[in-house]
PDB file of C-alpha atoms and ligand atoms in Angstrom:
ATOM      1  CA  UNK W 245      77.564 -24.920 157.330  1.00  0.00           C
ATOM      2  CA  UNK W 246      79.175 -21.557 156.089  1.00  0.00           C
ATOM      3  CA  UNK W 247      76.026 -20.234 154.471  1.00  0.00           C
ATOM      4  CA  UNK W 248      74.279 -20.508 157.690  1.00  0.00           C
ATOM      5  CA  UNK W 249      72.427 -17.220 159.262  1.00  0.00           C
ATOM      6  CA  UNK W 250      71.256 -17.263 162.407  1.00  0.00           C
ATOM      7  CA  UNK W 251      68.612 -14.351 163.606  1.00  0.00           C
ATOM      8  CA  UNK W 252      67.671 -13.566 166.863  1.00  0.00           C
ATOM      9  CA  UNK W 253      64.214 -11.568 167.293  1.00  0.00           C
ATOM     10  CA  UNK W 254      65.040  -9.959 170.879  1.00  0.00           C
ATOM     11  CA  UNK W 255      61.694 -10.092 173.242  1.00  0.00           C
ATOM     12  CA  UNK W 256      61.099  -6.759 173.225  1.00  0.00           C
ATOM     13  CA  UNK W 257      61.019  -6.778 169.142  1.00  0.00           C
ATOM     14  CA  UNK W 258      58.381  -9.477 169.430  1.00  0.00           C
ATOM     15  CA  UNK W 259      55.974  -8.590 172.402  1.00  0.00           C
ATOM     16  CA  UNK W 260      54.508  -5.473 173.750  1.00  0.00           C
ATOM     17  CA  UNK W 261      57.197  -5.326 176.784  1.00  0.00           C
ATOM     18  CA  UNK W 262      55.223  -3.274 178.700  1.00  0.00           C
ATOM     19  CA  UNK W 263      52.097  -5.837 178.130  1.00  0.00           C
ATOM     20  CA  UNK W 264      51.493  -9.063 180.335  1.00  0.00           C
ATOM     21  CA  UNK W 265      52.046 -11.736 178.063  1.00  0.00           C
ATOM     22  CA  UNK W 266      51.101  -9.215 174.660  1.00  0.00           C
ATOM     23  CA  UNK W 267      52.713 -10.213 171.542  1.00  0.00           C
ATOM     24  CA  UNK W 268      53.646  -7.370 168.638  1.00  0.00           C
ATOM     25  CA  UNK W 269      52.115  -9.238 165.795  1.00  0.00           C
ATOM     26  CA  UNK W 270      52.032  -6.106 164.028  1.00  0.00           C
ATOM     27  CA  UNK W 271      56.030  -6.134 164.107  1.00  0.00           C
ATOM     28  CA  UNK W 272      56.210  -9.833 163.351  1.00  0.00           C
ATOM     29  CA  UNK W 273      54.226  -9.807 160.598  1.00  0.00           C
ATOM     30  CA  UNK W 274      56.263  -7.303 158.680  1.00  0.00           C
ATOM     31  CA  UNK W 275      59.122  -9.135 159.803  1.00  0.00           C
ATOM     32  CA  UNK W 276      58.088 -12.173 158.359  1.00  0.00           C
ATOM     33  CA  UNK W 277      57.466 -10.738 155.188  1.00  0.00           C
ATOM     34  CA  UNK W 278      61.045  -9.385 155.248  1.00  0.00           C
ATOM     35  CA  UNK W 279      62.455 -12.484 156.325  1.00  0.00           C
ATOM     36  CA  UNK W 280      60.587 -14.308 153.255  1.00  0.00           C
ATOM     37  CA  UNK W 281      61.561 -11.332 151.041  1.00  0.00           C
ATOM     38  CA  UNK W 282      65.453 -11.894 151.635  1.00  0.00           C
ATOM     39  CA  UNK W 283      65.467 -15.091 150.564  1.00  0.00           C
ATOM     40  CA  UNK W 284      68.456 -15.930 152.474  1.00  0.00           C
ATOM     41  CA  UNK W 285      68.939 -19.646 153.585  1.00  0.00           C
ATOM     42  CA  UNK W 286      70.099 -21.743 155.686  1.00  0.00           C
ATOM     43  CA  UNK W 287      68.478 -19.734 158.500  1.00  0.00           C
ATOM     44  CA  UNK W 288      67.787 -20.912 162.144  1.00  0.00           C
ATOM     45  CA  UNK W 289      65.651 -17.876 164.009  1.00  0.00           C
ATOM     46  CA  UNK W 290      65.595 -18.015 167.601  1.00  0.00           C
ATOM     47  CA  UNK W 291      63.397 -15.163 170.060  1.00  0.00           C
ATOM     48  CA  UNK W 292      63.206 -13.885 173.294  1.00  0.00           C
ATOM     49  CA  UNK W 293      61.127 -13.776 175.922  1.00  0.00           C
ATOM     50  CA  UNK W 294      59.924 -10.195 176.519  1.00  0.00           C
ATOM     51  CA  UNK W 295      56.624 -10.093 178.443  1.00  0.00           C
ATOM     52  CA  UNK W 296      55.871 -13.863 178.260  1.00  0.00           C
ATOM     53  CA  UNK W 297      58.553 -15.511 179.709  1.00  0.00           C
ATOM     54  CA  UNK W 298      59.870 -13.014 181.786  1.00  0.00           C
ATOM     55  CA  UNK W 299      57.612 -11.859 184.196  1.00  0.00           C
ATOM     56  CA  UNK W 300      56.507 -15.589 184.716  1.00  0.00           C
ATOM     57  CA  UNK W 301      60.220 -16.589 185.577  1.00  0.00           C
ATOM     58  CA  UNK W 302      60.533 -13.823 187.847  1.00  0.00           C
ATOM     59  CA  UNK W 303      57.659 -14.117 189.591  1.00  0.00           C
ATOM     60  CA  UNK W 304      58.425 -18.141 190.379  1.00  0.00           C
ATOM     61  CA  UNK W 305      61.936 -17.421 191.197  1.00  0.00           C
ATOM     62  CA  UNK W 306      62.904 -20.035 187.915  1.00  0.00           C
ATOM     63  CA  UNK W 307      66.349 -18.518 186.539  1.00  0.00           C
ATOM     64  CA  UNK W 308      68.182 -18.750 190.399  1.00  0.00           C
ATOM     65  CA  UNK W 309      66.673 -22.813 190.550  1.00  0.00           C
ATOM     66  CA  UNK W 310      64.901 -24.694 192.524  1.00  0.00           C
ATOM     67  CA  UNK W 311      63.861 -23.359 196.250  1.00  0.00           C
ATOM     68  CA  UNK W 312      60.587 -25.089 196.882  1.00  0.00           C
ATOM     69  CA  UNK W 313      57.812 -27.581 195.763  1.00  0.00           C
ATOM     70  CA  UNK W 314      55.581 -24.316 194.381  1.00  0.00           C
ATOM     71  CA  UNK W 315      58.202 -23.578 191.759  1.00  0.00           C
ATOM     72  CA  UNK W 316      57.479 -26.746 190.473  1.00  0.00           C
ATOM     73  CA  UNK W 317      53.935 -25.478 188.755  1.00  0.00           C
ATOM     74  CA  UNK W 318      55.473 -22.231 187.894  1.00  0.00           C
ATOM     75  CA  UNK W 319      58.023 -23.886 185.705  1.00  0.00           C
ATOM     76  CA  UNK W 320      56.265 -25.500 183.610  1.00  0.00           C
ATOM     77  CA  UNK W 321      53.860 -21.739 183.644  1.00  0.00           C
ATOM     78  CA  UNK W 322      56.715 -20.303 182.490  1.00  0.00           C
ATOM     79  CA  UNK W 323      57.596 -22.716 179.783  1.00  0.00           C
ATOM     80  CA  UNK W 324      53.836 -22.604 178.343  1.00  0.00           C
ATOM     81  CA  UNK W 325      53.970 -19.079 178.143  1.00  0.00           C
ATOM     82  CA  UNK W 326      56.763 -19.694 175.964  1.00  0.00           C
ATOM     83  CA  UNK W 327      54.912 -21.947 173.782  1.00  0.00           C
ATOM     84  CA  UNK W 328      52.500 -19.823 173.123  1.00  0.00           C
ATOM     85  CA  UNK W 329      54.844 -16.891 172.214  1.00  0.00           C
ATOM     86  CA  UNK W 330      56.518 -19.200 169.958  1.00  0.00           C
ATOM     87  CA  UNK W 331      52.927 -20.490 168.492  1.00  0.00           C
ATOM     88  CA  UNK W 332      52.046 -16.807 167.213  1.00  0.00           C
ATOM     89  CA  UNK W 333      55.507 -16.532 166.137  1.00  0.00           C
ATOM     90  CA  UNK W 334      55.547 -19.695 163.876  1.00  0.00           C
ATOM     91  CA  UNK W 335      52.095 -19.346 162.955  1.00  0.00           C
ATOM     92  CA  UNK W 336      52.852 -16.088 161.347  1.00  0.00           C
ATOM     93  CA  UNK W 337      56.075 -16.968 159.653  1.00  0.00           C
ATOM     94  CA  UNK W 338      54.298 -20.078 157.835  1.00  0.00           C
ATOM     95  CA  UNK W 339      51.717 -17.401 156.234  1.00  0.00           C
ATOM     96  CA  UNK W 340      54.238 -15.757 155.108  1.00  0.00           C
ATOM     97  CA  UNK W 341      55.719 -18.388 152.867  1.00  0.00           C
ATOM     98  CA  UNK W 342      58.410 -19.376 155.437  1.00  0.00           C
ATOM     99  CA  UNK W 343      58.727 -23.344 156.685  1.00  0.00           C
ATOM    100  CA  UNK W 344      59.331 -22.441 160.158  1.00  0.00           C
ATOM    101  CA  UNK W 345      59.270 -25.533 162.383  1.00  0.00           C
ATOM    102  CA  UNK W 346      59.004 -24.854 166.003  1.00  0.00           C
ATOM    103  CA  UNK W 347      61.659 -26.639 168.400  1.00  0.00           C
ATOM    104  CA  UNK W 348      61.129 -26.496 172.245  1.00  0.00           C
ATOM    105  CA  UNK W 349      64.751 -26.054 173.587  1.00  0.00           C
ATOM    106  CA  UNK W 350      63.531 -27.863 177.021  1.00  0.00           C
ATOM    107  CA  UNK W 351      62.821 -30.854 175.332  1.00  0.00           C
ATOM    108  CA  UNK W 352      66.235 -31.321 173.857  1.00  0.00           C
ATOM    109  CA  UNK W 353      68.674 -29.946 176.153  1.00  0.00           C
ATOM    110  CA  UNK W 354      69.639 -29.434 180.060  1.00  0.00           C
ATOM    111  CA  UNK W 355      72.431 -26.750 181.372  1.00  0.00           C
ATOM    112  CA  UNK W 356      74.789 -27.412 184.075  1.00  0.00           C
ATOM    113  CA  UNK W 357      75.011 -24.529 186.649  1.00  0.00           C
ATOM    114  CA  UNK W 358      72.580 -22.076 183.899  1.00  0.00           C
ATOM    115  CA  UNK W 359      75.238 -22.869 181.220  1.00  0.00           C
ATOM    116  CA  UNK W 360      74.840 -24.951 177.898  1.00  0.00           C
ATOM    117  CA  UNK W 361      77.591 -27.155 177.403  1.00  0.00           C
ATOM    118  CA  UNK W 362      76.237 -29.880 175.036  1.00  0.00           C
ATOM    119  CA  UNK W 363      73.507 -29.380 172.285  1.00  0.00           C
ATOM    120  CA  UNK W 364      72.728 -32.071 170.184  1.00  0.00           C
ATOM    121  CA  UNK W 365      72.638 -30.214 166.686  1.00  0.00           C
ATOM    122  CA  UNK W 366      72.851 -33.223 164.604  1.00  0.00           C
ATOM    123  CA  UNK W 367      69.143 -33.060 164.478  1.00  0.00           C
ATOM    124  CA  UNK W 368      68.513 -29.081 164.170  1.00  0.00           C
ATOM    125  CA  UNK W 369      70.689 -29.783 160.874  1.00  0.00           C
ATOM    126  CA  UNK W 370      68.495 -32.505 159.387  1.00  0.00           C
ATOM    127  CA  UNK W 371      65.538 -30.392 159.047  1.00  0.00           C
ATOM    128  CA  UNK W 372      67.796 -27.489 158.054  1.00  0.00           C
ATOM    129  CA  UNK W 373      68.951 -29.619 155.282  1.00  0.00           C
ATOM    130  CA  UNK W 374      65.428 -30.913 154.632  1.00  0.00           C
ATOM    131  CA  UNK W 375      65.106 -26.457 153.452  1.00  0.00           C
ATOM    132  CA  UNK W 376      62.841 -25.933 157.202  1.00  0.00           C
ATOM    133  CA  UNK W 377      63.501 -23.066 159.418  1.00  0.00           C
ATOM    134  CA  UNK W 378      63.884 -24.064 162.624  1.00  0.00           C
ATOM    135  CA  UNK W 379      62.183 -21.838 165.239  1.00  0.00           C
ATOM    136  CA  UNK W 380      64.012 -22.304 168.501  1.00  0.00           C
ATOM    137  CA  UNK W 381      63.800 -19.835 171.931  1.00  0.00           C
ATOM    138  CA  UNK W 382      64.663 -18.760 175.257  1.00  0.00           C
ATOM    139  CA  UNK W 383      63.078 -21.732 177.630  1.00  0.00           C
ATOM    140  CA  UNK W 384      62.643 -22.585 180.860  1.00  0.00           C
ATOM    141  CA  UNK W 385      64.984 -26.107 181.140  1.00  0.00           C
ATOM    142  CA  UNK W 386      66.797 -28.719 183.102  1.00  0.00           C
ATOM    143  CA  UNK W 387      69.787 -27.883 185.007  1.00  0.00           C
ATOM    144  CA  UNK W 388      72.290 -30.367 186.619  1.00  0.00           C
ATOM    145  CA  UNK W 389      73.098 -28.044 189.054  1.00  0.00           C
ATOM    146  CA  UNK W 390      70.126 -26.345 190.398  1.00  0.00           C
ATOM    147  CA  UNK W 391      67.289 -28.412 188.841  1.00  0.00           C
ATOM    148  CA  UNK W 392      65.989 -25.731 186.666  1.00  0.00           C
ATOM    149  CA  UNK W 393      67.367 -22.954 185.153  1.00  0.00           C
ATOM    150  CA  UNK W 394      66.464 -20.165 182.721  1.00  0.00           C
ATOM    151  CA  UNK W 395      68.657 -20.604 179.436  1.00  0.00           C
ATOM    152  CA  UNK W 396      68.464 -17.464 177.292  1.00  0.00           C
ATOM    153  CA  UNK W 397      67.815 -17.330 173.647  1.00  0.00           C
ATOM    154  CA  UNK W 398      71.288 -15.226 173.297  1.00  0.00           C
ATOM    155  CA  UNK W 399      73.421 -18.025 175.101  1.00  0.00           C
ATOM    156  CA  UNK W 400      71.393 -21.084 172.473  1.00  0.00           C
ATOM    157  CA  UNK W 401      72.235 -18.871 169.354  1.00  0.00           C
ATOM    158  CA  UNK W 402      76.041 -18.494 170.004  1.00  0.00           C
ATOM    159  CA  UNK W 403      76.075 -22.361 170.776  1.00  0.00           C
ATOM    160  CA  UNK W 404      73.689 -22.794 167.966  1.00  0.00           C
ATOM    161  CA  UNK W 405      76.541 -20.663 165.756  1.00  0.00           C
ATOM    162  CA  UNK W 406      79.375 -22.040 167.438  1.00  0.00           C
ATOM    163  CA  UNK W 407      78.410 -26.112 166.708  1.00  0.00           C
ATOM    164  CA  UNK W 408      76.717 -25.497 163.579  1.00  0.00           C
ATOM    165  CA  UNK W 409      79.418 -22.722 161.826  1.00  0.00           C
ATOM    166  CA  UNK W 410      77.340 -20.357 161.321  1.00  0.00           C
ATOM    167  CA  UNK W 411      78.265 -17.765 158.852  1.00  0.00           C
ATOM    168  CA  UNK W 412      76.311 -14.574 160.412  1.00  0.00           C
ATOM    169  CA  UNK W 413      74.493 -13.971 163.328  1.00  0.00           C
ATOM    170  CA  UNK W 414      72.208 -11.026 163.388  1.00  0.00           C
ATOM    171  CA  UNK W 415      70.443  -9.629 167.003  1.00  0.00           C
ATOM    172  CA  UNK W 416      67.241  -7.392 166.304  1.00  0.00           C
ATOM    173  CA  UNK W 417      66.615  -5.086 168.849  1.00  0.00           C
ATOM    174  CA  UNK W 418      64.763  -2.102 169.717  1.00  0.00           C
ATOM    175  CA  UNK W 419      67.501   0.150 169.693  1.00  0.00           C
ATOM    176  CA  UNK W 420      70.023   0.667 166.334  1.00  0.00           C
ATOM    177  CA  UNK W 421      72.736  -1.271 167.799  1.00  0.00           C
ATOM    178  CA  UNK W 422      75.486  -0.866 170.833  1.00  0.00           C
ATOM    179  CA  UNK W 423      75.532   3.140 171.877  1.00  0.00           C
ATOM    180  CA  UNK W 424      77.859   4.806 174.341  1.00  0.00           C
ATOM    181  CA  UNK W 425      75.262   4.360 177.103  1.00  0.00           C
ATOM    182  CA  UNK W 426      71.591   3.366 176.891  1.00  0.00           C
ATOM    183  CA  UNK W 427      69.728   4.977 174.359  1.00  0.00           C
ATOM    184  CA  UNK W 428      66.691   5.024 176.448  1.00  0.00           C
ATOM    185  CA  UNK W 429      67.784   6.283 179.455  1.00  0.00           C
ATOM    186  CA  UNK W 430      70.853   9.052 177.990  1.00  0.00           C
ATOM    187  CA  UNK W 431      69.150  10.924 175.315  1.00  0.00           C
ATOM    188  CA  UNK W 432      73.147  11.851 174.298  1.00  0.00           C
ATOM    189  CA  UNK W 433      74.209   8.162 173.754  1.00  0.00           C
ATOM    190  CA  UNK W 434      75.829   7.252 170.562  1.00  0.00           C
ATOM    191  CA  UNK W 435      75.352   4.763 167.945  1.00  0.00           C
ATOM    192  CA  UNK W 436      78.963   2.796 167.827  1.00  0.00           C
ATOM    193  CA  UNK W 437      78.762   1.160 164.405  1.00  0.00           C
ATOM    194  CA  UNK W 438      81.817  -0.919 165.266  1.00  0.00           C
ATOM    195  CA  UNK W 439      82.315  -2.318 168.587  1.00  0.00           C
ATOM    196  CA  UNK W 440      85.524  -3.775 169.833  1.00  0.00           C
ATOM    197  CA  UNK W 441      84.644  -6.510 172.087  1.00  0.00           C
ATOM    198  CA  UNK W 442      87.616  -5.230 174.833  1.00  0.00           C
ATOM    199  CA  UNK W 443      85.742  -1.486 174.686  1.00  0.00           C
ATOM    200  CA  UNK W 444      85.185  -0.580 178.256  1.00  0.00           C
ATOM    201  CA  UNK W 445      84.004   3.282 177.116  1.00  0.00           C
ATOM    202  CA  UNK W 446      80.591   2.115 176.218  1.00  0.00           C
ATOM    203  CA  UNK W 447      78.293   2.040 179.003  1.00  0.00           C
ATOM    204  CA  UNK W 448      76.254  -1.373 178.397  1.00  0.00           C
ATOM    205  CA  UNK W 449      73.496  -1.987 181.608  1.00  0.00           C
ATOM    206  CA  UNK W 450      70.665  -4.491 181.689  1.00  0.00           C
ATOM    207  CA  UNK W 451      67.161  -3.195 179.760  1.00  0.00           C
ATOM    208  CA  UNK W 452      64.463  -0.975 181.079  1.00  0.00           C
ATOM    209  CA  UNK W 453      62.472  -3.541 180.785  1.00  0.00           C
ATOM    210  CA  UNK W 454      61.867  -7.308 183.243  1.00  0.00           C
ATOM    211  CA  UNK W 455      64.335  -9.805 182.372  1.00  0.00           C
ATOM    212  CA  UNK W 456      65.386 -12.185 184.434  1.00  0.00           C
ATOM    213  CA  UNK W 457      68.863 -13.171 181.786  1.00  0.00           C
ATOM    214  CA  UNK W 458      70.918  -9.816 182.288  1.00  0.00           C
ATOM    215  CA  UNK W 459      69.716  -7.309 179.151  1.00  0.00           C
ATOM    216  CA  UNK W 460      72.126  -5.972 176.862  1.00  0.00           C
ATOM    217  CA  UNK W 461      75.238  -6.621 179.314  1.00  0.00           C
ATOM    218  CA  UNK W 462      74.740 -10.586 179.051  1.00  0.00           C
ATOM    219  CA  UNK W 463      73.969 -10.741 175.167  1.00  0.00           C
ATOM    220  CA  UNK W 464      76.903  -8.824 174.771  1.00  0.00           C
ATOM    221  CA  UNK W 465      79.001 -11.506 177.197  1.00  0.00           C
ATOM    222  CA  UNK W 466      77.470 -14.119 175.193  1.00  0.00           C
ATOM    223  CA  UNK W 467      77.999 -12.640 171.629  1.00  0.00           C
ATOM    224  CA  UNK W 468      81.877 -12.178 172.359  1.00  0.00           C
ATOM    225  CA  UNK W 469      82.243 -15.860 172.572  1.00  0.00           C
ATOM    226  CA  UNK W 470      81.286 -16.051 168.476  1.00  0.00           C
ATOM    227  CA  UNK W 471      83.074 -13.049 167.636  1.00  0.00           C
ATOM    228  CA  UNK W 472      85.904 -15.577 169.077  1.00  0.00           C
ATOM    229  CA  UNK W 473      84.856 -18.416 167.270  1.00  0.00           C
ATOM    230  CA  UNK W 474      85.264 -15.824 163.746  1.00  0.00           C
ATOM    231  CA  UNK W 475      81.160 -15.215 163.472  1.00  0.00           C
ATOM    232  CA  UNK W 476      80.254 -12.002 161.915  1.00  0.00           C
ATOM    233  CA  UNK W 477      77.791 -10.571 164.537  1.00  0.00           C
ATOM    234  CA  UNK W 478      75.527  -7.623 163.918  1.00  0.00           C
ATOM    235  CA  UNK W 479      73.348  -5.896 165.784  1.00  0.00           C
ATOM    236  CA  UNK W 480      70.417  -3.889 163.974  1.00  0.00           C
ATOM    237  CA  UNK W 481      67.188  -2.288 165.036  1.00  0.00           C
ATOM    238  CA  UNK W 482      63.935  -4.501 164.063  1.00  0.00           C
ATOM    239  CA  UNK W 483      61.638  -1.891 164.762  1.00  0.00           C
ATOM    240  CA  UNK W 484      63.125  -0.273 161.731  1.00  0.00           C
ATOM    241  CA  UNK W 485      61.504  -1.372 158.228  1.00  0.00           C
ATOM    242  CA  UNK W 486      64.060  -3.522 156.333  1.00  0.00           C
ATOM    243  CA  UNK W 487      67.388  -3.229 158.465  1.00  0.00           C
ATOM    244  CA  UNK W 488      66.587  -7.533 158.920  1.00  0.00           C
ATOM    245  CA  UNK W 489      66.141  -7.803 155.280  1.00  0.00           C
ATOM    246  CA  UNK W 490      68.944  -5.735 154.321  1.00  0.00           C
ATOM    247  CA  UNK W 491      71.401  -7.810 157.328  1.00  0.00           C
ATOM    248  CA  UNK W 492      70.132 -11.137 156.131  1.00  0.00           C
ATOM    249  CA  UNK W 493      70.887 -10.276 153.065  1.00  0.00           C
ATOM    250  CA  UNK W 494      74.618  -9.374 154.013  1.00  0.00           C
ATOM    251  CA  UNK W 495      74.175  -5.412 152.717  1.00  0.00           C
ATOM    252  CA  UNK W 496      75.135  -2.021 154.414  1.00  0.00           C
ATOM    253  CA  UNK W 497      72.753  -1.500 157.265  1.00  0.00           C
ATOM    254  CA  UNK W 498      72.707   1.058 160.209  1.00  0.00           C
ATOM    255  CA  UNK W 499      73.638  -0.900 163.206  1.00  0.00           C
ATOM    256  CA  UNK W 500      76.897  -2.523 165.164  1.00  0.00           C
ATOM    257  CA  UNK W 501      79.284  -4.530 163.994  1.00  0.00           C
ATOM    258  CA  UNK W 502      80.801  -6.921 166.714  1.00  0.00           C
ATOM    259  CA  UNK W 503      84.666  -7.023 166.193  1.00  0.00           C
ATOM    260  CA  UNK W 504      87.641  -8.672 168.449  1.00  0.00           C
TER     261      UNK W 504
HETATM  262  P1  LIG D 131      64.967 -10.401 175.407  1.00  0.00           P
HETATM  263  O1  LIG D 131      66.046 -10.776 176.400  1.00  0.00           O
HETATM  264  O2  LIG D 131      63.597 -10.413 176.027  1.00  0.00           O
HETATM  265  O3  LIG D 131      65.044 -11.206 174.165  1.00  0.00           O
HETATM  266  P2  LIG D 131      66.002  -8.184 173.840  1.00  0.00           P
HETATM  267  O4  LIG D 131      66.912  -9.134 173.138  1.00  0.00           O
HETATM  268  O5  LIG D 131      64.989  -7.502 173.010  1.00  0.00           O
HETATM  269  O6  LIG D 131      65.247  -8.883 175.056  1.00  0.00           O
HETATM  270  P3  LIG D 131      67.038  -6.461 175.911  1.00  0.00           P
HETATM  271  O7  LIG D 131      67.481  -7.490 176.901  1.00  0.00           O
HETATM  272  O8  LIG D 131      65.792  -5.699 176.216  1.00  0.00           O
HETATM  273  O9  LIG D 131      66.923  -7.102 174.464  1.00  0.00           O
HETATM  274  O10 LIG D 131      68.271  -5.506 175.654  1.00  0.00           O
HETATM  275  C1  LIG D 131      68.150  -4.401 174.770  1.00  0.00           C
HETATM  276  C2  LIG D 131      68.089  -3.148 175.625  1.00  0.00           C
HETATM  277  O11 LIG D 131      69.367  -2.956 176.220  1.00  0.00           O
HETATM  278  C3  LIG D 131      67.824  -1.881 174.874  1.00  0.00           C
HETATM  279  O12 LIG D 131      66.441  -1.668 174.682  1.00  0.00           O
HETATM  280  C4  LIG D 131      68.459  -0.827 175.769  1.00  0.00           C
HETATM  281  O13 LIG D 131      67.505  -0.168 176.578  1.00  0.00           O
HETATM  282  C5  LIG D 131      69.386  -1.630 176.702  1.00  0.00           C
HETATM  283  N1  LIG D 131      70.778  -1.124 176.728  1.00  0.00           N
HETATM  284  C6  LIG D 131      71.516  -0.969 177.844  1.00  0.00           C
HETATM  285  N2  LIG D 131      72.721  -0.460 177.561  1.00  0.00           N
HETATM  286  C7  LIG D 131      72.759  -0.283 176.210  1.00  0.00           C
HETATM  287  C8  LIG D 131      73.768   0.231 175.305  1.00  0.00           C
HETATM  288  N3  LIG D 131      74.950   0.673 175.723  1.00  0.00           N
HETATM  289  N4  LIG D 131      73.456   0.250 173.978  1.00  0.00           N
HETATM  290  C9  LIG D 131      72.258  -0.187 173.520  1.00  0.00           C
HETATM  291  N5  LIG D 131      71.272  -0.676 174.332  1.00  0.00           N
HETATM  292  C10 LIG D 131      71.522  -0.717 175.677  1.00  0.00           C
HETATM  293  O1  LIG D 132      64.540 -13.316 176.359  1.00  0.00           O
HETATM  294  C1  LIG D 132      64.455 -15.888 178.142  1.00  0.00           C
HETATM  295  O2  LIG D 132      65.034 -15.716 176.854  1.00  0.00           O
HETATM  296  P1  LIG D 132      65.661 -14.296 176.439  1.00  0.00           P
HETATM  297  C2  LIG D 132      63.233 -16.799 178.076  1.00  0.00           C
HETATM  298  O3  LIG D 132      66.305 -14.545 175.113  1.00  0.00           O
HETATM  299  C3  LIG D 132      62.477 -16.900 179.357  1.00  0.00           C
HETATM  300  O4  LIG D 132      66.669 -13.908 177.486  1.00  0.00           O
HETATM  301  C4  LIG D 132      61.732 -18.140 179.584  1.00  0.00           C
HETATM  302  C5  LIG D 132      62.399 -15.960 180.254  1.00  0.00           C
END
């Protein structure tokens, strides 16, 4: 599918981080009217977790597996709260003119020792080809391995670009892209508009905020395997009124360029 865009709303572009279980409809609406406004299809969006999933997964122990019988309840507590992110999510993306059509990533995959090796995309596709937006996320899931596991919405969207051949993939964050160091802890950090994959100057930790799939560090791990596979991945701030549009639509934007 070379047309195909994937977006990925980060957690902390969707929810009030700071807020048990808070979502940023504010933010989401405006990004749904951006989304709708770029007009730029096939598109698969996928989101985070930020203070739904997270602090539920933590506090259950999820992403390391299964320890005891109590996790058991917690798992599916951290799923829900998933759900219900995803719920607001869709809900507001269908106002806005958008045929999002939520897909529960638990009910459709497993990992094997917290990775994703198989995805069965043939069905994502369908409904992509039927003009739908499939809304997919970070979930608590199956894992081979360790029984459950937490699979990130950064590892399903380089699989989902990877199996599907997806033209662009585009992370919104909270920051403007990939800087020297984190922005929000080094007031002196700076914006690197292109970033070579092999750079070991920039500084990239975790996130300031709970999150239980490694922060910046691990999207970045995960985002070199597309750059690989010959995706064009961006990185742009969300926060920022029509950086999505204007990266959906394949135009200029401030932000990072992933590069080999
Ligand atoms: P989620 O995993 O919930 O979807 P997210 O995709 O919104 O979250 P985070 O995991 O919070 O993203 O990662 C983004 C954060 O990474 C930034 O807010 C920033 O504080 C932090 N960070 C660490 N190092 C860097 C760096 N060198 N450049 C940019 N951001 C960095
Ligand atoms: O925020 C994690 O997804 P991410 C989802 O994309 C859960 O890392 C359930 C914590």
């Amino acid at each position: 599918m070379t047309r195909l865009l994937i977006l990925k709303l980060g957690g902390s572009v969707v929810t009030h981080k700071d807020e048990y279980m808070s979502a940023h409809t504010e933010n989401i609406k405006r990004l749904a009217k951006e989304i709708a406004e770029a007009d730029s299809y096939p598109l698969i969006i996928v989101h985070g977790g930020g203070s739904f999933g997270h602090p539920v997964a933590k506090k259950h122990r999820i992403a390391d597996g299964r320890v005891d019988e109590s996790q058991i309840f917690g798992f599916s507590e951290t799923h829900q709260a998933m759900v219900k992110l995803n719920g607001v999510i869709v809900d507001i993306l269908l106002k806005a003119g958008i045929p999002a059509f939520a897909f529960s990533p638990s009910s459709m995959l497993h990992t094997i020792g917290k990775r994703l090796k198989e995805l069965n995309t043939g069905l994502i596709k369908e409904y992509i080809d039927l003009g739908m937006v499939p809304v997919l996320y970070g979930d608590a899931v199956l894992d081979s391995e360790q029984t459950f596991a937490i699979l990130s919405g950064d590892q399903l969207i380089i699989k989902l670009s990877n199996d599907l051949g997806a033209n662009r993939v585009i992370f919104g964050l909270d920051v403007d892209g990939i800087f020297t160091d984190d922005p929000k802890l080094n007031p002196d950090a700076k914006l690197i508009e292109t970033f070579s994959i092999g750079n070991i100057e920039a500084n990239v930790g975790d996130t300031t905020h709970t999150d239980v799939t490694g922060g910046m560090r691990a999207k970045l791990s995960e985002a070199t395997e597309a750059v690989k596979g010959g995706v064009k991945v961006i990185m742009v701030n969300a926060f920022e009124p029509e950086r999505v549009k204007a990266a959906l639509r394949g135009e200029k934007v401030i932000g990072t360029i992933l590069t080999l």
